[in-house]
Short mmCIF file of C-alpha atoms and ligand atoms in Angstrom, two decimals:
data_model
loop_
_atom_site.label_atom_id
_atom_site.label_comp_id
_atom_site.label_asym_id
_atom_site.label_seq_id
_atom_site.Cartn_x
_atom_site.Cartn_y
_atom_site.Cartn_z
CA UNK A 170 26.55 -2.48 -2.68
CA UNK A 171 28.98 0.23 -3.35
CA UNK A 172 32.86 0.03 -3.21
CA UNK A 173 33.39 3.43 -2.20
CA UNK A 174 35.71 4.27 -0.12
CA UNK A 175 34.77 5.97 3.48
CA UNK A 176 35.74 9.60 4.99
CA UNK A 177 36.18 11.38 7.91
CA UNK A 178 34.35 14.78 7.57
CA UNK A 179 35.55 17.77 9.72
CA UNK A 180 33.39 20.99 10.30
CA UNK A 181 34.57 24.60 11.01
CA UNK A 182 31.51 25.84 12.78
CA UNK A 183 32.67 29.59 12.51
CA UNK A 184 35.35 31.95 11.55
CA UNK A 185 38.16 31.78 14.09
CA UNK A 186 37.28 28.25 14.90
CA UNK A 187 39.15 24.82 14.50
CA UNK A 188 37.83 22.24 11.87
CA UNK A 189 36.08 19.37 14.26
CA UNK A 190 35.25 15.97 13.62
CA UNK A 191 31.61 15.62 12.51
CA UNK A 192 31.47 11.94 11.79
CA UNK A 193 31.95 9.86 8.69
CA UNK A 194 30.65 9.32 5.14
CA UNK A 195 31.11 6.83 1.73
CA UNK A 196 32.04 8.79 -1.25
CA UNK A 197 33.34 7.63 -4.75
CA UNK A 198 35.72 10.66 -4.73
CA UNK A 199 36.61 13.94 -2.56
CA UNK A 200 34.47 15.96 -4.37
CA UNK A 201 31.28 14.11 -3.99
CA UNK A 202 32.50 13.54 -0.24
CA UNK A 203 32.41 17.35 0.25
CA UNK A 204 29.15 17.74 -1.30
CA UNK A 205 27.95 14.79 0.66
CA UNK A 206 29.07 16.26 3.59
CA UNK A 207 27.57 19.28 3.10
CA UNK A 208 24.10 17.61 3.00
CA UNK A 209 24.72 15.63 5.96
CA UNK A 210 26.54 17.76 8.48
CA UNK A 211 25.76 21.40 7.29
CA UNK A 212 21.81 21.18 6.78
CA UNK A 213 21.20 24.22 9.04
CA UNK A 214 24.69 26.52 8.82
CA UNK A 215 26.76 24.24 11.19
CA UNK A 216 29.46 25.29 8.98
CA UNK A 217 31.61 27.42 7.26
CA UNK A 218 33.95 25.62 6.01
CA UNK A 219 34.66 21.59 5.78
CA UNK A 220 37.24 19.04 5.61
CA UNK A 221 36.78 15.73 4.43
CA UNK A 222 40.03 13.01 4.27
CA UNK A 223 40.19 9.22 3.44
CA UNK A 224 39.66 7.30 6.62
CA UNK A 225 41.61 5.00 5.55
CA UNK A 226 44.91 7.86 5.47
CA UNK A 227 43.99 8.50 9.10
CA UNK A 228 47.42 7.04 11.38
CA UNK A 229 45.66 6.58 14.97
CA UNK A 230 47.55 5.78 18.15
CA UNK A 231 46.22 2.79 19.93
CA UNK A 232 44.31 2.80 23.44
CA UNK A 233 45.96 -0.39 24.61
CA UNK A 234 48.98 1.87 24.88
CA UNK A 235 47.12 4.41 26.27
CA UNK A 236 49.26 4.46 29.75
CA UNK A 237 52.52 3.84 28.13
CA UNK A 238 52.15 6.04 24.85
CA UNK A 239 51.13 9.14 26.85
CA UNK A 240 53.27 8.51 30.06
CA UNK A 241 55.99 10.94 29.38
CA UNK A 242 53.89 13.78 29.87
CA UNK A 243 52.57 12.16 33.42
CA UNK A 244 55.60 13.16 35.31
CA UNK A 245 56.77 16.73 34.12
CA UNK A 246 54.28 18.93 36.39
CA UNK A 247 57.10 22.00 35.84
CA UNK A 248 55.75 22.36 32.37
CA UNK A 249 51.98 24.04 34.22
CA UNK A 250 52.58 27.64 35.76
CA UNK A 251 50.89 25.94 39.24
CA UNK A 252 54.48 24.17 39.53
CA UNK A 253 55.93 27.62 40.83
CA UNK A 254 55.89 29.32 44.07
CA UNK A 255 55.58 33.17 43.23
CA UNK A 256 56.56 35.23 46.30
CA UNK A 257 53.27 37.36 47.40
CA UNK A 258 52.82 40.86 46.32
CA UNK A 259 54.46 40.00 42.91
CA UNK A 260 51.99 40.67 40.29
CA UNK A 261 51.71 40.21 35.93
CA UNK A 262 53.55 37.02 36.52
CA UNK B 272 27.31 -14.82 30.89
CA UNK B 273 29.71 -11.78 30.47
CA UNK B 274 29.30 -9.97 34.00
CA UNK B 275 30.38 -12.40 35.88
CA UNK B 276 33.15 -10.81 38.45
CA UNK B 277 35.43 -13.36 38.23
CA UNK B 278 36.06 -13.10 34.45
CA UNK B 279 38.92 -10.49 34.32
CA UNK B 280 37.94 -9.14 30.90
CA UNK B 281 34.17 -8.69 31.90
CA UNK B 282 35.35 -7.17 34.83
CA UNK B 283 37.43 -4.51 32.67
CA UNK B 284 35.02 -4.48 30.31
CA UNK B 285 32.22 -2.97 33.13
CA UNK B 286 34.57 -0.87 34.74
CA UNK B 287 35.22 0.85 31.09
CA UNK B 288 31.34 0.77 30.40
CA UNK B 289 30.95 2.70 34.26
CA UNK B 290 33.77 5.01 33.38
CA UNK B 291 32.58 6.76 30.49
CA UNK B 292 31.72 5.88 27.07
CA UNK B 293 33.32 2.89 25.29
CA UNK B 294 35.38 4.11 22.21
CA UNK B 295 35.51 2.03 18.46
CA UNK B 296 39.15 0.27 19.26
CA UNK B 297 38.04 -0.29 22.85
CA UNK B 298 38.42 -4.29 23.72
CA UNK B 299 34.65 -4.98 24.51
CA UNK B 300 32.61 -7.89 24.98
CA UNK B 301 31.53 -10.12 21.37
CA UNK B 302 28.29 -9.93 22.46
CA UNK B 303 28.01 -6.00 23.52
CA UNK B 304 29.22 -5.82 19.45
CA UNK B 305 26.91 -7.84 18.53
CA UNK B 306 23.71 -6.15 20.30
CA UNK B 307 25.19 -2.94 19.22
CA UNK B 308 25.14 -3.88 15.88
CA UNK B 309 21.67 -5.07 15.63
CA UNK B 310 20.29 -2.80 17.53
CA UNK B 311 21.98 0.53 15.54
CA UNK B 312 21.34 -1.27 12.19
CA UNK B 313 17.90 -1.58 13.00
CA UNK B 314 17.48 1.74 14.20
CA UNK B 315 19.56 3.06 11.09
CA UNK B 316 16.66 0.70 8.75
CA UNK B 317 14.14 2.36 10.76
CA UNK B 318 14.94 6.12 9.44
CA UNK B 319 15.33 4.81 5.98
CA UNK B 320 11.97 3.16 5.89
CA UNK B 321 10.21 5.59 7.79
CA UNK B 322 10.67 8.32 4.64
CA UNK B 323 8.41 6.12 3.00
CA UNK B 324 4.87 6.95 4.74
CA UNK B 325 5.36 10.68 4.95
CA UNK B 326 7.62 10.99 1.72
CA UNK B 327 4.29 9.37 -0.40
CA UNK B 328 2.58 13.29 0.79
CA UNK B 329 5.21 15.19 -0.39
CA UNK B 330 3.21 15.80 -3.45
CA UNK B 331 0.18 16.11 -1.96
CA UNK B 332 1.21 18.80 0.67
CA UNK B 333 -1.55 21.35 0.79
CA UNK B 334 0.45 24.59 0.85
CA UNK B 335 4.21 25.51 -0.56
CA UNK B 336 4.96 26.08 3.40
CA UNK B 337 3.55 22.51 4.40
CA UNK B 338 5.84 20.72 0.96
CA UNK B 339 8.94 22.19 1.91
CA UNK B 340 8.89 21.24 5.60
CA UNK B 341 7.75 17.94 5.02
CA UNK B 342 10.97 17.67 2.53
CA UNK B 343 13.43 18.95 5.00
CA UNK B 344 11.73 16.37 7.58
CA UNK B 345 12.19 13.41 5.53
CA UNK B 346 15.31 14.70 4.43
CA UNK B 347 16.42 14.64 8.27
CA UNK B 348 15.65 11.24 8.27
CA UNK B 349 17.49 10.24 5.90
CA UNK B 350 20.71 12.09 7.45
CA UNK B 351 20.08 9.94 10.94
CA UNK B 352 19.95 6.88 8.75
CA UNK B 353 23.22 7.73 7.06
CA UNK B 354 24.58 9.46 10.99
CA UNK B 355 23.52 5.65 12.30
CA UNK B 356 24.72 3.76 10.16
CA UNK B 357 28.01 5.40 9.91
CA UNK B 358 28.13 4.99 13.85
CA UNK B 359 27.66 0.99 12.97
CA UNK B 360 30.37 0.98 10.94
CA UNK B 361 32.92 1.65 13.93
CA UNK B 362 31.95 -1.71 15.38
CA UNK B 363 33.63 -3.04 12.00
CA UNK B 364 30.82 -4.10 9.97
CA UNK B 365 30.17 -2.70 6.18
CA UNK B 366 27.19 -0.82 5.79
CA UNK B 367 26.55 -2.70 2.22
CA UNK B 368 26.15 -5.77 4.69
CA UNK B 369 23.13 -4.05 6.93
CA UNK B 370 21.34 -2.89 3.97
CA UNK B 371 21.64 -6.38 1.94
CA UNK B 372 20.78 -7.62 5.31
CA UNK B 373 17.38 -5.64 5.76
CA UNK B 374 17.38 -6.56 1.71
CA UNK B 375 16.79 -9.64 2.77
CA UNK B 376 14.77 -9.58 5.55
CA UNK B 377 17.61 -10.73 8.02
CA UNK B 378 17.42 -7.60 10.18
CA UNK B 379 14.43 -5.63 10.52
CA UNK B 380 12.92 -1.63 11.25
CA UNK B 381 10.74 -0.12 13.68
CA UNK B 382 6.84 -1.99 13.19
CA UNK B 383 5.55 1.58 13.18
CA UNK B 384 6.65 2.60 9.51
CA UNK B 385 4.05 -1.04 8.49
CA UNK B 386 1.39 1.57 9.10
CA UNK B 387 -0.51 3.32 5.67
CA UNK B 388 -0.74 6.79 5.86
CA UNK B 389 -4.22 7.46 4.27
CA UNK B 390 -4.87 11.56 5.08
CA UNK B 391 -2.73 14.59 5.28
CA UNK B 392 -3.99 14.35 8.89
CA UNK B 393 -1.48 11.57 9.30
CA UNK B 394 1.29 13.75 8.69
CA UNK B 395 0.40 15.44 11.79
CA UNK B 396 -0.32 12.41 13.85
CA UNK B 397 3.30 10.86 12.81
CA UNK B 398 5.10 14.11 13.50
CA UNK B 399 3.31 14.38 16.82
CA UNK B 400 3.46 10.81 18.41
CA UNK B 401 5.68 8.80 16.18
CA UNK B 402 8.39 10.88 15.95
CA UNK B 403 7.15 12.35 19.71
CA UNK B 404 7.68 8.49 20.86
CA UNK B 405 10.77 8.43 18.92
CA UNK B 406 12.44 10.89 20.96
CA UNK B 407 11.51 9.79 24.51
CA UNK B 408 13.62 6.10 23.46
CA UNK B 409 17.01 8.36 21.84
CA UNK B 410 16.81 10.72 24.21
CA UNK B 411 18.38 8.38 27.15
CA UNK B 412 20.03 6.75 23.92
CA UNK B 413 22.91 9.98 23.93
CA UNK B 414 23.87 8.98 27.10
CA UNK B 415 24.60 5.06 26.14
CA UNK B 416 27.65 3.50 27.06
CA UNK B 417 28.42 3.39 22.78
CA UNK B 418 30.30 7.01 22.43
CA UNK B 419 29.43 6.91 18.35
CA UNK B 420 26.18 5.63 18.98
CA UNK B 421 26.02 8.31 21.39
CA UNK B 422 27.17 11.18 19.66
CA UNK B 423 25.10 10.18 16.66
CA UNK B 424 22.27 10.04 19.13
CA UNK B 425 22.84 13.85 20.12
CA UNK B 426 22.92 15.25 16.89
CA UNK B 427 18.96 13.54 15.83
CA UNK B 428 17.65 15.01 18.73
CA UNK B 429 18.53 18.28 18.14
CA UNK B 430 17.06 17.56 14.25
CA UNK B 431 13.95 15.92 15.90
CA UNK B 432 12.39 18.48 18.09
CA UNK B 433 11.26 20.64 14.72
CA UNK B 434 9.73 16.98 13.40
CA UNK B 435 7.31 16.41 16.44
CA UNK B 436 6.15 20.39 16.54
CA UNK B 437 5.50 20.38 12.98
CA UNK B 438 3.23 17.40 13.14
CA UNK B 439 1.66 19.40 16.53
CA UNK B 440 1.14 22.55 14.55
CA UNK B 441 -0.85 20.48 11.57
CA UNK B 442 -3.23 19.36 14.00
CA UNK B 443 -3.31 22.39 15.47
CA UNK B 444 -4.45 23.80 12.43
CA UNK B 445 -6.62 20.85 11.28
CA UNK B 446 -8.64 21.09 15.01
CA UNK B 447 -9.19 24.78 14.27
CA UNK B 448 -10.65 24.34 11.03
CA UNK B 449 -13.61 22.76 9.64
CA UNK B 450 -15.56 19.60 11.45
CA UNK B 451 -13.93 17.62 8.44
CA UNK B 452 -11.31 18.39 9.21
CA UNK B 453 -10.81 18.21 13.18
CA UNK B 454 -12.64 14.85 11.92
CA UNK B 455 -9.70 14.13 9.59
CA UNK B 456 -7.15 14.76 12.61
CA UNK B 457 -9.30 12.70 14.90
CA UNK B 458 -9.50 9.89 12.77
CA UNK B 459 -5.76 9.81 12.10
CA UNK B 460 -5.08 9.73 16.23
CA UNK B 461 -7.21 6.78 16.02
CA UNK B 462 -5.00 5.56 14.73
CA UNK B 463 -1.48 6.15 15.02
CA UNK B 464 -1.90 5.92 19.18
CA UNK B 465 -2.03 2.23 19.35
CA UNK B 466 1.02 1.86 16.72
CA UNK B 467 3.05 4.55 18.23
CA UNK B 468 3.11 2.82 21.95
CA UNK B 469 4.07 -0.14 20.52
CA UNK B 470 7.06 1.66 19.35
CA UNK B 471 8.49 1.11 22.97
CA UNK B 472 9.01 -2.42 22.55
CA UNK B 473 6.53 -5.51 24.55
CA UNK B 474 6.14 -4.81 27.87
CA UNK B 475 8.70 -5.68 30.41
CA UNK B 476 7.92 -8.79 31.16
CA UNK B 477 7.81 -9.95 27.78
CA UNK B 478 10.93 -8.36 26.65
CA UNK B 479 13.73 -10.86 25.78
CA UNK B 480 17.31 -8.14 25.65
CA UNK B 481 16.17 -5.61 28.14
CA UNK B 482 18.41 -6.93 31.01
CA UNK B 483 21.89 -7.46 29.57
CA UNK B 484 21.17 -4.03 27.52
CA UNK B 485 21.02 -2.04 30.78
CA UNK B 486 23.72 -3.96 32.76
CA UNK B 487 26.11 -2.47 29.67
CA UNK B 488 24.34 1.08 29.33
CA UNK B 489 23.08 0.85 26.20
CA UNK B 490 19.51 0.84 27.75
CA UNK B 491 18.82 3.15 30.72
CA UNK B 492 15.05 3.00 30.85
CA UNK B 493 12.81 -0.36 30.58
CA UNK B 494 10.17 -0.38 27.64
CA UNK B 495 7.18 0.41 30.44
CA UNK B 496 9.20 3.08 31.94
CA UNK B 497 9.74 4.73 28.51
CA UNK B 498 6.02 4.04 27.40
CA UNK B 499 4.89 5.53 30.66
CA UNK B 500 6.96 8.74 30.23
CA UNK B 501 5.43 9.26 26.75
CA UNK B 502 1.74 8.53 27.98
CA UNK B 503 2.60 11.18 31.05
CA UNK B 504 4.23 13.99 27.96
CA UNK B 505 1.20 13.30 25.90
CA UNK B 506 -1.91 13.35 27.30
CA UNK B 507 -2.07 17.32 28.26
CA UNK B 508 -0.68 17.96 24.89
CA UNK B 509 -3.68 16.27 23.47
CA UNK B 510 -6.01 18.28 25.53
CA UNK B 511 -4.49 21.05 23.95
CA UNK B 512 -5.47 20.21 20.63
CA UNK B 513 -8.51 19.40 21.85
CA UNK B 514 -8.28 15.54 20.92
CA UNK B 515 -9.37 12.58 22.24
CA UNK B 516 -6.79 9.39 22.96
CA UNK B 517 -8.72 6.17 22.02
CA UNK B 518 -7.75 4.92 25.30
CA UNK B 519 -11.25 4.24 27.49
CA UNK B 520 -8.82 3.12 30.60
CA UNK B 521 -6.76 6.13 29.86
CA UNK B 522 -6.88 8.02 33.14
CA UNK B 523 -4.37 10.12 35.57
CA UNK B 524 -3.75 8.08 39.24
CA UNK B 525 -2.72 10.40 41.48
CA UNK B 526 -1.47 7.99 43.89
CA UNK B 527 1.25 6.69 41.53
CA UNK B 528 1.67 10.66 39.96
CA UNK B 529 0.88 9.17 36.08
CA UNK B 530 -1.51 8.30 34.18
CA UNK B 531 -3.17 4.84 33.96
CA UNK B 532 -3.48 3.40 30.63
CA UNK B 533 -4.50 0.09 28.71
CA UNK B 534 -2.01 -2.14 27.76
CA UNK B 535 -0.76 -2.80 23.72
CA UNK B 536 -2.13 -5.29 21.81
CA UNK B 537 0.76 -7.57 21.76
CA UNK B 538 -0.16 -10.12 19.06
CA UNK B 539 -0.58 -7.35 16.81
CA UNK B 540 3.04 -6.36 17.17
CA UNK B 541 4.36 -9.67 17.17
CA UNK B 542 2.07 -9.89 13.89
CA UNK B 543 3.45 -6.80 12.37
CA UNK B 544 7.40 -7.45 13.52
CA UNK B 545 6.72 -10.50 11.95
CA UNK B 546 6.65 -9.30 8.16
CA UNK B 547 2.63 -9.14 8.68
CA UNK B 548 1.36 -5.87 8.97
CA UNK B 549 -0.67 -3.84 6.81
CA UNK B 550 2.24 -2.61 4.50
CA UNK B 551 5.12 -4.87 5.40
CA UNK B 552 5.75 -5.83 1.77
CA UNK B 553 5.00 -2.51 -0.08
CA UNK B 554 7.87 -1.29 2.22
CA UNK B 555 10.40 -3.73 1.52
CA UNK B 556 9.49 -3.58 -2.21
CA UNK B 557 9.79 0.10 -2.46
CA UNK B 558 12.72 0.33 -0.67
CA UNK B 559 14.51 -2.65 -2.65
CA UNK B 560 13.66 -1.13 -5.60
CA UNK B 561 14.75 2.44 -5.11
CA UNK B 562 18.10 0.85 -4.21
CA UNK B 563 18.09 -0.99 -7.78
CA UNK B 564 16.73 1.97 -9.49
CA UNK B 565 19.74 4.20 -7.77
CA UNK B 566 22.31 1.37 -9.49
CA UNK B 567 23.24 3.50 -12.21
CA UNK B 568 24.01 6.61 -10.03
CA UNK B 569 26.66 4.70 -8.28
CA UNK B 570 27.87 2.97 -11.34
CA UNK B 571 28.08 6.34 -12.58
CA UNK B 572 30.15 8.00 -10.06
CA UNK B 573 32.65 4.93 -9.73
CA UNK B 574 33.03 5.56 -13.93
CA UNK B 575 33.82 9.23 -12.97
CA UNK B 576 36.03 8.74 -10.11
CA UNK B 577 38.09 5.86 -12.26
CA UNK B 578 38.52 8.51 -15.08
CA UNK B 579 39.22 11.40 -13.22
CA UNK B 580 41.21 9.42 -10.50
CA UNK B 581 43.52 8.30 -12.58
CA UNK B 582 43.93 11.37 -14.74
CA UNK B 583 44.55 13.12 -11.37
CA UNK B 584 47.48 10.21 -10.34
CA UNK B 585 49.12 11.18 -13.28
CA UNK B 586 49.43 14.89 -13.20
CA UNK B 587 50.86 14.19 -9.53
CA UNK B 588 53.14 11.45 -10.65
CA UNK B 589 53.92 13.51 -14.38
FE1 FE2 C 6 14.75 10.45 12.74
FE1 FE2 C 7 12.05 12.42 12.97
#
């Protein structure tokens, strides 16, 4: 049917917000993504602003690594505040 | 087949279905692809088609207010179609592929959208039970086990609720005007009822994927169970209106807390599945030819994206 190429489109929903993914589209071009996205995802002011990028540009990591890609975060607890004893009656810490 | 405990893979795969949804790159099942695929295609076919019977009033809206609703309904539907068919996509299938495949009568749409639409009444009737019916099945539908399908799933059902009070408030209006016209909304009732509880599916017994659907959470409910539902929303809503459900063993049973009511003609839907309903053909031609009518659009932007593409390559290369 059509050879065109497929996007990820991201939405700001307001000012002061991050862009999030919406979903995906097939455009010819980034322009015509943009204005297809704006028909798709924005038909009653979910957005201010959007982003749209090739999927195909998109690196992903990969859940069968899940456990092993993520793991050195598993055992560093000292990096959350909870990790410290604060001695009572000390406050603003 | 694929539940069976002592397969380690099924017994992954159910223990990734129980723990929340299953993602795009996920291993899963060939089968739980394949069911997903059919089933979202089909449902993605089914907002496509159904433009047709309500997009043939646009022009003959009665009031400015009435036209421009109507176009931002059918526009909706066209978004879930696009939202659905984007969420088929992640399963690794082309979406050229599900529309040549509905082309060609290989995968099919909702039996409902076979139905003519002969009176602005039936814009009301559509908006009320069809697309009222509609939501009862995709409501359970955000919570399936598919997390596109799923989020897909959550975003038409916040579009859908303005599509079923829209068709309530035209027969609203209609059963507060003239006796032609409560006539006109009666008639139309007639019938779209019949046609829009088929929409759940043949009953239980009857119904060949509801099992293995559930055991993966795609399907939560069983076709009766969402019929039933639907039957229970309906009925004091058509009091409201003041309309009568051509139903005569339509009744409420207090013992079971629902109401009673007669069972669907199943050879019609088999008929009308089947390719033989009253505008089976009209839809596939219109729709086939609206997609060769569009050709030179696409050619069109390909011819501008080559052009400007490459002019664009350069400048960054130059
Ligand atoms: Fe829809
Ligand atoms: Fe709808």
């Amino acid at each position: 049917m059509t050879g065109w190429p497929l996007w990820e489109v991201f939405v700001r929903a307001r000012r002061g917000l991050a862009h999030v993914h919406a979903g995906s589209l097939h455009a010819p071009d980034a322009e015509m993504a943009l204005r297809n996205a704006r028909d798709l995802y924005t038909r009653r002011g979910e957005g201010v602003s959007i982003w749209v990028v090739r999927s195909a540009d998109l690196t992903a990591s990969s859940p069968d690594e899940h456990d092993t890609f993520f793991d050195p975060a598993a055992d560093k607890v000292y990096r959350h505040p909870t990790f410290y004893d604060v001695p009572e009656g000390v406050e603003h810490l | 087949m694929d539940g069976d405990p002592r397969d380690p893979e099924a017994a992954a795969f159910a223990e990734l279905v129980s723990a929340g949804p299953v993602e795009p790159r996920d291993a899963m099942p060939d089968a739980y692809r394949a069911l997903l695929v059919r089933q979202i295609a089909q449902h993605a076919h089914s907002e496509i088609i159904g433009m047709q019977p309500e997009g043939q009033w646009i022009s003959r809206a009665p009031s400015l207010r009435r036209k421009a609703i109507l176009m931002a309904k059918v526009q909706d539907e066209a978004g879930h179609g696009l939202y659905l068919y984007a969420a088929a996509e992640t399963l690794g299938v082309d979406r050229s592929e599900l529309v040549d495949a509905l082309h060609e009568g290989r995968q099919k749409y909702s039996s409902i959208f076979n139905y003519p639409t002969l009176t602005w009444a039936d814009m009301g009737a559509i908006g009320w039970l069809v697309d009222g019916a509609a939501i009862t099945n995709q409501v359970p539908l955000c919570r399936c086990s598919y997390g596109p399908y799923a989020r897909a799933m959550v975003r038409i059902c916040k579009e859908e609720s303005f599509h079923q009070r829209q068709g309530f408030e035209i027969l609203h209006t209609l059963m507060h005007g003239t006796p032609a016209q409560r006539a006109m909304a009666q008639d139309a009732v007639d019938r779209f009822w019949w046609p829009a509880l088929m929409m759940f599916g043949p009953p239980d017994a009857e119904s060949a994927h509801t099992a293995q659907s559930m055991a993966w959470g795609v399907k939560r409910f069983t076709n009766d169970e969402l019929r039933q539902r639907f039957v229970d929303m309906t009925v004091p809503q058509a009091d409201a209106l003041g309309l009568t459900l051509p139903d005569p063993e339509l009744r409420w049973n207090a013992e079971r807390g629902h109401y009673d009511h007669g069972p669907i003609d199943v050879d019609e839907l088999r008929e009308v599945v089947a390719g033989r309903g009253p505008c089976n053909a009209e839809r596939m031609a219109h729709k086939r030819g609206a997609h060769e009518a569009g050709a030179w659009v696409r050619e069109a932007a390909a011819a501008y994206d080559a052009k400007h593409g490459a002019a664009r390559a350069e400048a960054v290369v130059g």
